[in-house]
CSV table of C-alpha atoms and ligand atoms in Angstrom, one decimal:
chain,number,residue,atom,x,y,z
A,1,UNK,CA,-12.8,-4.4,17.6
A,2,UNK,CA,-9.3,-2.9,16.4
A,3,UNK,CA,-7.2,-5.3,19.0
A,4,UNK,CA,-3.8,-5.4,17.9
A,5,UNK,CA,-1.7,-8.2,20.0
A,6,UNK,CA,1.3,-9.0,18.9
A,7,UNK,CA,1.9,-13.0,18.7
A,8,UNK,CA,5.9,-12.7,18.0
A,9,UNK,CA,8.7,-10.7,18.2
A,10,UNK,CA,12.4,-11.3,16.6
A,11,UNK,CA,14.5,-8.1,17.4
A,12,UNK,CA,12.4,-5.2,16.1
A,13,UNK,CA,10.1,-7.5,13.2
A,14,UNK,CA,7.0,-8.8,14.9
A,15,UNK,CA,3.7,-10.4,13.7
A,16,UNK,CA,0.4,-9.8,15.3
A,17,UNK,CA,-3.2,-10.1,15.0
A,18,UNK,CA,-5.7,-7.0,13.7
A,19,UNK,CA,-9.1,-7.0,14.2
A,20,UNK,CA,-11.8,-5.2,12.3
A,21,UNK,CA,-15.2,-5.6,11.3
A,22,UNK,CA,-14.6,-7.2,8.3
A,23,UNK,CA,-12.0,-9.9,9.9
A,24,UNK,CA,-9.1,-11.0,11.1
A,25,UNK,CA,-5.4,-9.4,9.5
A,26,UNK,CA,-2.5,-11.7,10.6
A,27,UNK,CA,0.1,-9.3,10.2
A,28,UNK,CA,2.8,-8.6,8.5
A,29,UNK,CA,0.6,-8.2,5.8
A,30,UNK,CA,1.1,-7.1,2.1
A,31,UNK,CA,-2.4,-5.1,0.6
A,32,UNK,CA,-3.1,-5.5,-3.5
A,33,UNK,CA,-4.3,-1.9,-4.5
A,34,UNK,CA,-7.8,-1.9,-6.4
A,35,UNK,CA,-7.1,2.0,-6.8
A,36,UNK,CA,-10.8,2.1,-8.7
A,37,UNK,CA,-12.8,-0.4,-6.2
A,38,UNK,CA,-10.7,-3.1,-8.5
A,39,UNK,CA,-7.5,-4.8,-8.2
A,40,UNK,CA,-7.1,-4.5,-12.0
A,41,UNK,CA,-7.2,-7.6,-14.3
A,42,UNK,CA,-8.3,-9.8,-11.4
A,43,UNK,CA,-12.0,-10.5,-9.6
A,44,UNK,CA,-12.1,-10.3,-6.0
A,45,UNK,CA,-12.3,-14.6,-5.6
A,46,UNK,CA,-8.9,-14.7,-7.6
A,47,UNK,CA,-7.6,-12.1,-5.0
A,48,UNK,CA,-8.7,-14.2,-2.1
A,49,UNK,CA,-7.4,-17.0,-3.6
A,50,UNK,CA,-3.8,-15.5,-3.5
A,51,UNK,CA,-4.5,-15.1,0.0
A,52,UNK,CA,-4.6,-11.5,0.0
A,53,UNK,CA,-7.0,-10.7,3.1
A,54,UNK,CA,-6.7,-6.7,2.7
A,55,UNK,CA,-7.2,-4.5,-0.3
A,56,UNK,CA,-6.6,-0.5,-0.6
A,57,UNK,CA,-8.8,1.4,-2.2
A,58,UNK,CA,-8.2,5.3,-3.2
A,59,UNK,CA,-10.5,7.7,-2.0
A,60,UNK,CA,-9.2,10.8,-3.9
A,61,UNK,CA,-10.5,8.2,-7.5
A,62,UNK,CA,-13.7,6.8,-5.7
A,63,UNK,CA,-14.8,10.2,-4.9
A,64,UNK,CA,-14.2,11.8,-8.8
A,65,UNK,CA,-15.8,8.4,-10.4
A,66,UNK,CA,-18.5,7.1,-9.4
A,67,UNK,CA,-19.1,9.5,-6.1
A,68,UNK,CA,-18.8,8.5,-3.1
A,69,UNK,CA,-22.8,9.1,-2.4
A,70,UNK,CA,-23.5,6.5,-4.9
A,71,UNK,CA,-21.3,4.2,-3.0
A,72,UNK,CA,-22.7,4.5,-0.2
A,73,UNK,CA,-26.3,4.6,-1.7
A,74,UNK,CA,-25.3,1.4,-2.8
A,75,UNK,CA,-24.3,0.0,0.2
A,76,UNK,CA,-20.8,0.8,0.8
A,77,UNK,CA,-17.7,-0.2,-1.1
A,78,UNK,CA,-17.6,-3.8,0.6
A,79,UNK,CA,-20.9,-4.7,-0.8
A,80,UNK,CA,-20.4,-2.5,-4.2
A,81,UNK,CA,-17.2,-4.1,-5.2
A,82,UNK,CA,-18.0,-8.1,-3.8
A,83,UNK,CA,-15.2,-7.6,-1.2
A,84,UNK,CA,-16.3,-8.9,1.8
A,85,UNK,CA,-12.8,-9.3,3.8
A,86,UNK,CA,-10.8,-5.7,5.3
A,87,UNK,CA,-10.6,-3.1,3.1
A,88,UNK,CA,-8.6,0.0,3.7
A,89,UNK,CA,-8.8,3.8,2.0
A,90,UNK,CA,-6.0,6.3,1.9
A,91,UNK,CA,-6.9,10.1,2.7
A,92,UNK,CA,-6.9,11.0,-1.3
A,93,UNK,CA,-4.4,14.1,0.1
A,94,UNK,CA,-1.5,11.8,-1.9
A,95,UNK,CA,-3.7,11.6,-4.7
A,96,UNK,CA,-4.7,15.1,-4.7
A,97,UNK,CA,-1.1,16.0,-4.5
A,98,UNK,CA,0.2,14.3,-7.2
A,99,UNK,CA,-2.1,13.5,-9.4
A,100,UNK,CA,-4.4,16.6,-9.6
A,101,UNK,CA,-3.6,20.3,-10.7
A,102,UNK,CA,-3.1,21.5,-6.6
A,103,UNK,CA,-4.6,25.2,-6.7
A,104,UNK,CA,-4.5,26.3,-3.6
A,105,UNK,CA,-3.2,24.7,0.1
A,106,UNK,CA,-4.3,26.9,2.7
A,107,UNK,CA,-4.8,25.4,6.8
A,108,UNK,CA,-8.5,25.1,6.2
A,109,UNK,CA,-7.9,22.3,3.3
A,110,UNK,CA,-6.7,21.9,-0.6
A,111,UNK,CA,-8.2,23.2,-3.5
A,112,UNK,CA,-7.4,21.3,-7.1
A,113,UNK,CA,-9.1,20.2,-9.9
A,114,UNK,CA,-10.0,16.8,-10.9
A,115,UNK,CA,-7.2,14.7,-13.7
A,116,UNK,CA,-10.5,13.6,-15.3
A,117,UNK,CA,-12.4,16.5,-16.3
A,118,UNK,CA,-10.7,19.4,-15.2
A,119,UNK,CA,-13.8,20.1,-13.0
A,120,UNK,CA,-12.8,22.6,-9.6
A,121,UNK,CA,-12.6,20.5,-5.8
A,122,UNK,CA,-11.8,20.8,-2.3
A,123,UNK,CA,-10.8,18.5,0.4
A,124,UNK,CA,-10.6,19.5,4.2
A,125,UNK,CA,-10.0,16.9,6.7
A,126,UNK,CA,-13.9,16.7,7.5
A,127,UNK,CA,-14.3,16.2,3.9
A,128,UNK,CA,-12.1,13.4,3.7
A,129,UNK,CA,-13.5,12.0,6.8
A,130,UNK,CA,-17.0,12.2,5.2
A,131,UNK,CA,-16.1,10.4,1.8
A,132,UNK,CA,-14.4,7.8,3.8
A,133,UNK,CA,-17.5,7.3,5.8
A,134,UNK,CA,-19.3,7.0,2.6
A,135,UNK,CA,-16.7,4.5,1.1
A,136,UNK,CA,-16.9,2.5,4.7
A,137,UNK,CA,-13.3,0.6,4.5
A,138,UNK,CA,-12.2,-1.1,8.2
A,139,UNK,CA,-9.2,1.4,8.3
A,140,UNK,CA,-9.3,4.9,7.0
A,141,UNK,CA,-6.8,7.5,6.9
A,142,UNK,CA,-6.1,11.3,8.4
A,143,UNK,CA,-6.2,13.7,6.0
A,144,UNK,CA,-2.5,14.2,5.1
A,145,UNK,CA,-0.4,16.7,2.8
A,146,UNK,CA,3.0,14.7,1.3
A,147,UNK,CA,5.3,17.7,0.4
A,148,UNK,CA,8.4,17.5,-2.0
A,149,UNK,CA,10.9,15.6,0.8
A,150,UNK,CA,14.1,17.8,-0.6
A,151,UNK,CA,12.3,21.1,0.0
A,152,UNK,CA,13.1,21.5,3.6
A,153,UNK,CA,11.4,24.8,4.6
A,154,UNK,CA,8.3,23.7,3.1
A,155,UNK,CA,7.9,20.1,4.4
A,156,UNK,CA,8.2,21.5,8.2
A,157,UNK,CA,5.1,23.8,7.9
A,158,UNK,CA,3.8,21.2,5.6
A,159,UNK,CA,4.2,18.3,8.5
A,160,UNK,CA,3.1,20.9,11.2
A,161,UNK,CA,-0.8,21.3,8.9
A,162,UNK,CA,-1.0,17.5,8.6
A,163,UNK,CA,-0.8,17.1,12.3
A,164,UNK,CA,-3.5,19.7,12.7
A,165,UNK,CA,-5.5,18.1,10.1
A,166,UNK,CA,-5.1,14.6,11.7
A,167,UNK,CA,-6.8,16.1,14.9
A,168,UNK,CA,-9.6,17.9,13.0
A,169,UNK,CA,-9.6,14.0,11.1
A,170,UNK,CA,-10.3,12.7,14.9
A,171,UNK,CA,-12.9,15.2,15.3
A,172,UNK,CA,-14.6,14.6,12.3
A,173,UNK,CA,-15.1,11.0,12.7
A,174,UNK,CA,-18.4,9.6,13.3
A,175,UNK,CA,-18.9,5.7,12.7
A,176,UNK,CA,-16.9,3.1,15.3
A,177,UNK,CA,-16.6,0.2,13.0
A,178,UNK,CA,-13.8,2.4,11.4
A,179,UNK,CA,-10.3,2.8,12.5
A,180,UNK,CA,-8.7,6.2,11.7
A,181,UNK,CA,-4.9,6.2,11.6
A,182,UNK,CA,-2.6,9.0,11.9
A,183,UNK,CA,-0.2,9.5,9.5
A,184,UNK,CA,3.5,10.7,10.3
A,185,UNK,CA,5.1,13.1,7.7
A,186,UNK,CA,8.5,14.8,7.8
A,187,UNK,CA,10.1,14.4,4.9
A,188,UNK,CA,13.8,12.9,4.4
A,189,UNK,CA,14.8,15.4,8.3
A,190,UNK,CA,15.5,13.1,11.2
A,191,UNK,CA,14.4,15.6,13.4
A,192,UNK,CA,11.0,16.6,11.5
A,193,UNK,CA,10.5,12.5,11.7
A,194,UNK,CA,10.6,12.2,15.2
A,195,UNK,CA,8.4,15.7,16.2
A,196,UNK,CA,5.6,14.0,13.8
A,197,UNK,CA,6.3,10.2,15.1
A,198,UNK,CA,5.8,11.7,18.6
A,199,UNK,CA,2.8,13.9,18.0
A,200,UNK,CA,1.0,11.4,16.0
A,201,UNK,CA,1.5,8.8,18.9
A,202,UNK,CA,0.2,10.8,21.0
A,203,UNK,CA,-2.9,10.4,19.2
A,204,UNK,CA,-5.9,8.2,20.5
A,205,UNK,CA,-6.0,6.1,17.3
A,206,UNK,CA,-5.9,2.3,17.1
A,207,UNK,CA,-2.9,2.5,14.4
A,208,UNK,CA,-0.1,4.7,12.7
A,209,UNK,CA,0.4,5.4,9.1
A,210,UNK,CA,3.8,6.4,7.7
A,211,UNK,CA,3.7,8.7,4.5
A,212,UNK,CA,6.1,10.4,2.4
A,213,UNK,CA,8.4,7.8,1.5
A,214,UNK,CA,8.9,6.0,-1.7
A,215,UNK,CA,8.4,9.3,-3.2
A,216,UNK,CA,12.1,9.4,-4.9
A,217,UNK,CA,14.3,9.5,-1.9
A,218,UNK,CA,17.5,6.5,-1.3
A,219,UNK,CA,16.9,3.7,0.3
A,220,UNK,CA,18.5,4.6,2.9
A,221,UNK,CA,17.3,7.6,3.6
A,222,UNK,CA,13.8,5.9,4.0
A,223,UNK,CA,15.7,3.3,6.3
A,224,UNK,CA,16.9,6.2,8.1
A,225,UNK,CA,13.4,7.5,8.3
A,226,UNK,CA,12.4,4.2,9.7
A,227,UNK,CA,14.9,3.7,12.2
A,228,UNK,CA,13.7,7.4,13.7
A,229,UNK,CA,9.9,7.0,13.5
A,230,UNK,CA,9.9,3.2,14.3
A,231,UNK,CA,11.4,3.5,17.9
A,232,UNK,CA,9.1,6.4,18.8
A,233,UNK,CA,5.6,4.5,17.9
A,234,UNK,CA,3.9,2.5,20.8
A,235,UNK,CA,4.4,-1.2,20.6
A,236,UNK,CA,0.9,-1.8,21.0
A,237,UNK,CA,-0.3,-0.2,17.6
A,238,UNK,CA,-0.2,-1.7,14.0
A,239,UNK,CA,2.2,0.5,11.5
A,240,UNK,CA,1.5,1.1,8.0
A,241,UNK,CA,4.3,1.8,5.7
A,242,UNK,CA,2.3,3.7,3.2
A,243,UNK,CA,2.5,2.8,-1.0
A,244,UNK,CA,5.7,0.8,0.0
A,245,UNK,CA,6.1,-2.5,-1.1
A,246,UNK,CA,8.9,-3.5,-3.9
A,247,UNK,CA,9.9,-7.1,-2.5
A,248,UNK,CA,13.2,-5.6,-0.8
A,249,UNK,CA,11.6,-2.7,0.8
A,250,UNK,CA,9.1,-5.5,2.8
A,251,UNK,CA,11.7,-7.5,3.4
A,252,UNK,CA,13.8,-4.0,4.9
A,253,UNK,CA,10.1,-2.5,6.5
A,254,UNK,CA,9.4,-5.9,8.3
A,255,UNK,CA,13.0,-6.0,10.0
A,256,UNK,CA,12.3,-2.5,11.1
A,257,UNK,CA,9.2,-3.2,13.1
A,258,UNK,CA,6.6,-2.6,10.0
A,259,UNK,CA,3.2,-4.3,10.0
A,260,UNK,CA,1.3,-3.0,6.6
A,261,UNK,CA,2.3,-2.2,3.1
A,262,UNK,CA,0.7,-1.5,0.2
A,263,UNK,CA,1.6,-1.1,-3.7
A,264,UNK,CA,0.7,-1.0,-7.0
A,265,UNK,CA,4.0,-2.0,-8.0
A,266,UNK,CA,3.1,-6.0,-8.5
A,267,UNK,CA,0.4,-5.6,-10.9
A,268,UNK,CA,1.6,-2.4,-12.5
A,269,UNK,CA,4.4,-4.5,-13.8
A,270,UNK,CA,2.4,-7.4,-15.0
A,271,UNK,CA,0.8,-4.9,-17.3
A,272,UNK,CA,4.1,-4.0,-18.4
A,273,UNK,CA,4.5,-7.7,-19.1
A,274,UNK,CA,7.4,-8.2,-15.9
A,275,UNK,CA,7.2,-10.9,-13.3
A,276,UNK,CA,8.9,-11.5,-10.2
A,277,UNK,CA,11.6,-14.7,-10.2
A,278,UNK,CA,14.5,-15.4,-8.0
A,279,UNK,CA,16.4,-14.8,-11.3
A,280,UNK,CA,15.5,-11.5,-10.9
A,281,UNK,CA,12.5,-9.7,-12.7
A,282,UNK,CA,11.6,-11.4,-16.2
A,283,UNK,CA,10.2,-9.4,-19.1
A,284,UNK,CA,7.9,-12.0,-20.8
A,285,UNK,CA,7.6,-10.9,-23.9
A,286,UNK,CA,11.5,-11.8,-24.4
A,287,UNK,CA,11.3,-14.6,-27.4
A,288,UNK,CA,13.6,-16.3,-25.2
A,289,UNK,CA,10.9,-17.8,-23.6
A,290,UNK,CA,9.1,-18.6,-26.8
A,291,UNK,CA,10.1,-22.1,-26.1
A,292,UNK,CA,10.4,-22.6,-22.6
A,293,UNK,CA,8.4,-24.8,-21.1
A,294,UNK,CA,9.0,-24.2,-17.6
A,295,UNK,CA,6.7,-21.9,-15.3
A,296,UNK,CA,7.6,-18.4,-14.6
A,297,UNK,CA,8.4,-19.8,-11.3
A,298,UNK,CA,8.7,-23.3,-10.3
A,299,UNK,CA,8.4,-22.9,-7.1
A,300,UNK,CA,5.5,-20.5,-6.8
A,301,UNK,CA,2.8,-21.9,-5.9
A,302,UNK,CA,0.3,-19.7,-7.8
A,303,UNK,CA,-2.5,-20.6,-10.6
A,304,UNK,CA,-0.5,-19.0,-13.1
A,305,UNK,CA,2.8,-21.5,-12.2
A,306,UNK,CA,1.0,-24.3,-11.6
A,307,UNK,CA,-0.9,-24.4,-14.9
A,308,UNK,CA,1.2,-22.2,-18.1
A,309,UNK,CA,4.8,-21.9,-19.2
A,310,UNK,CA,5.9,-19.6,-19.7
A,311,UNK,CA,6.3,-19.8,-23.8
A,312,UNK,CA,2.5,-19.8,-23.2
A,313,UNK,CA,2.2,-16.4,-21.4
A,314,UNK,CA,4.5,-15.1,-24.0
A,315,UNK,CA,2.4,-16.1,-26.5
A,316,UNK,CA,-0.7,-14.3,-24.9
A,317,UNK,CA,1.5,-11.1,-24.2
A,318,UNK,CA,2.5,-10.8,-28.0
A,319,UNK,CA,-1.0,-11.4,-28.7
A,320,UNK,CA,-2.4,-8.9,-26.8
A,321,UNK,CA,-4.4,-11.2,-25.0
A,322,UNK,CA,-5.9,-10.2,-21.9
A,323,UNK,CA,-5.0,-12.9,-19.6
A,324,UNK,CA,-1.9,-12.4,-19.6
A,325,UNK,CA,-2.2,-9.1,-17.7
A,326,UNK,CA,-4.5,-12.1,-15.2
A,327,UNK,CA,-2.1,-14.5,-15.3
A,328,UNK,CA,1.0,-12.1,-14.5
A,329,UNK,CA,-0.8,-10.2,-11.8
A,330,UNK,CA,-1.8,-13.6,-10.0
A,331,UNK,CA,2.1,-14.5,-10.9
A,332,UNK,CA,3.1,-11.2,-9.2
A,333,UNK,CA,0.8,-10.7,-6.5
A,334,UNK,CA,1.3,-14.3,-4.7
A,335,UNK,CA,5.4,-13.9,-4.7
A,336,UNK,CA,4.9,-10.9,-2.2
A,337,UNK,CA,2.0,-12.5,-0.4
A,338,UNK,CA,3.9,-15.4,-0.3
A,339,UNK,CA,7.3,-13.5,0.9
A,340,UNK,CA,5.1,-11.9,3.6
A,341,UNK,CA,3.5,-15.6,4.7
A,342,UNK,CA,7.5,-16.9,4.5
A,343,UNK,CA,8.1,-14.1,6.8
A,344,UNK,CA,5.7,-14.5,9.3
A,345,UNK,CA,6.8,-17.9,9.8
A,346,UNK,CA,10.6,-17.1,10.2
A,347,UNK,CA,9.5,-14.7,13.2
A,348,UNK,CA,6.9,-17.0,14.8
A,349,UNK,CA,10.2,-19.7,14.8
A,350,UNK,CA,12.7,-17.1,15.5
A,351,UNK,CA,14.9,-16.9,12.3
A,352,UNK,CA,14.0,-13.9,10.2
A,353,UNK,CA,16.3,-11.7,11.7
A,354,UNK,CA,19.2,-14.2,10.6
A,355,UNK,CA,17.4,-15.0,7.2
A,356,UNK,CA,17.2,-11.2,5.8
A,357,UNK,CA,20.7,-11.1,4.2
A,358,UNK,CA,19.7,-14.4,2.4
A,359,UNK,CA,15.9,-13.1,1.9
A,360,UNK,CA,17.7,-9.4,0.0
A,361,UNK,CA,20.0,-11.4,-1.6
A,362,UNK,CA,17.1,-13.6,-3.3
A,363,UNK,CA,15.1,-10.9,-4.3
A,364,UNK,CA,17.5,-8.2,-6.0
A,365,UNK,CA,16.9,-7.5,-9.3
A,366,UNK,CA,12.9,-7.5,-9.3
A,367,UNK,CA,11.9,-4.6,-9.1
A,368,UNK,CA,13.8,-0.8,-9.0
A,369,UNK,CA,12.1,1.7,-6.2
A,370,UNK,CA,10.7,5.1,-6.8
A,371,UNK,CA,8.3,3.4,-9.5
A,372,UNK,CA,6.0,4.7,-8.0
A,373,UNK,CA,2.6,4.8,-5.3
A,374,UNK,CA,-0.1,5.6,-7.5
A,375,UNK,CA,-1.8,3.7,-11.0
B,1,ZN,ZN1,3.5,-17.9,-9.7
């Protein structure tokens, strides 16, 4: 269980095979978020059916709504939400950071209270362990604190408590059908990126997380990042480039030796009525498409193409019909899944590295970073 083997390498991009419980990931591979147990506007058969084969879910919501006690009375978040493929949580320490009113960090854990209901919280590294357990996703994550990357005195003590809470995370863990990652932290400082890339390497842990980017810094200042923390990891692990995932920063992450990403960012936008193109990033509800006929993408080989123009979708956006939140996250979801299965192939046959310029150039335009890691 957790065997990573790498099946092809073109410069530093590389596709592999990862193991776990719940199957097989060929990797690179690109995760749909279903932030609440759901990958929102779509069931889990239309998300297979894209050919998704892993899906985040958030611990730090799972926990506040329903409890993670009644998932796991339930039978665990596989069996509660009808996924029966990999399945991956985060720590909740983003969640908690961003999302929550923080009350209190101390080196024992974070106090806060809940978005929902205002009700008082903590999470320790045991604690997130535990919820995860309850949760039981293939790969689960340290317990992490992402600091504000421009305040440099902070994010050093900051990255220094995550990597004792990623060994208290080791410690905690009970159940061996999980794989616990490591997450590195360090800001937008070359040198904090490499101390955490080396000490959470050093960890025994079947893969490495990388946090704290896409939080508002330059792209390249996260390539930067990359091309310190990258070099530094063991070959032999998978690495997850956390809540990253606009089409350019996969195509970017790949070329610098990234296996998994996640984001919200494909069906966030359908709900904002925006689908991917190589014309760039279409909003639908333009009346210029009142009349076209064509798909939103001729060439996409989705439900949504294959079946509705797109004076059809625009019709059910001004109507406020539901499916065309469906219709645009299937739209939306498949182009990165199908970038990512492109991509794969282009390593396997030896061409990605010459094909990036071409693959940026194709898919400027869609989609602007910093929108965001969390629904
Ligand atoms: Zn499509």
């Amino acid at each position: 269980m957790f065997d990573f083997t790498i099946t092809a390498k073109n410069n530093r991009a590389r596709t592999g095979t990862f193991s776990t419980p719940h199957g097989t990931l060929q990797t690179p591979v690109f995760a749909p978020v279903g932030t609440q147990a759901a990958v929102k506007a779509l069931t889990p058969a239309q998300v297979a059916d894209l050919g998704a084969s892993l899906v985040l879910s958030n611990t730090y919501h799972l926990y506040l709504r329903p409890g993670d006690d009644l998932v796991a009375e339930l039978g665990g978040l596989h069996r509660f939400m009808r996924w029966p493929h990999p399945m991956l949580t985060d720590s909740g320490g983003f969640q908690v950071f961003s999302l929550s009113q923080t009350l209190k960090v101390d080196e024992d854990g974070v106090t806060f209270k809940s978005h929902i209901d205002g009700s008082g919280h903590r999470f320790t590294p045991e604690k997130s362990i535990r919820i995860q357990e309850n949760l039981g996703a293939d790969i689960i994550m340290a317990f992490d604190e992402c600091a504000d990357p421009n305040d440099h005195a902070y994010i050093k003590d900051a990255m220094e408590r995550t990597h004792r809470w990623a060994e208290r995370s080791l410690k905690a863990k009970r159940r061996a059908d999980q794989a616990l990652f490591g997450i590195v932290q360090g800001g937008i400082d070359l040198d904090l990126r490499a101390a955490s890339a080396e000490f959470i390497a050093s960890l025994d842990t079947p893969g490495i997380a990388i946090g704290g980017l896409s939080v508002g810094e330059t792209k390249d200042e996260m390539h930067a990042m990359l091309d310190v923390v990258t070099p530094l990891l063991p070959e032999n692990k998978p690495r997850y480039l956390m809540g990253v995932g606009t089409p350019e920063d996969i195509i970017d992450g790949i070329a610098r030796g990234i296996d998994i990403f996640d984001c919200v960012l494909p069906t966030r936008l359908a709900r904002h009525h925006a689908a991917f193109s190589p014309e760039g990033r279409l909003n639908m509800m333009n009346a210029i498409f009142s009349r076209d006929e064509r798909p939103i993408d001729e060439d996409c080989d989705c439900y949504a193409c294959k079946n509705f123009t797109r004076a059809y979708i625009r019709h059910l956006i001004v109507a406020k019909e539901l499916l065309a939140g469906t219709l645009l996250s299937i739209h939306n979801l498949r182009a990165l899944i199908q970038l990512v299965e492109d991509i794969r192939g282009y390593i396997a046959d030896g061409t990605f590295d010459k094909k990036v310029p071409m693959l940026l150039k194709q898919w400027k335009n869609n989609a602007n970073r910093g929108i965001g890691n969390s629904e």
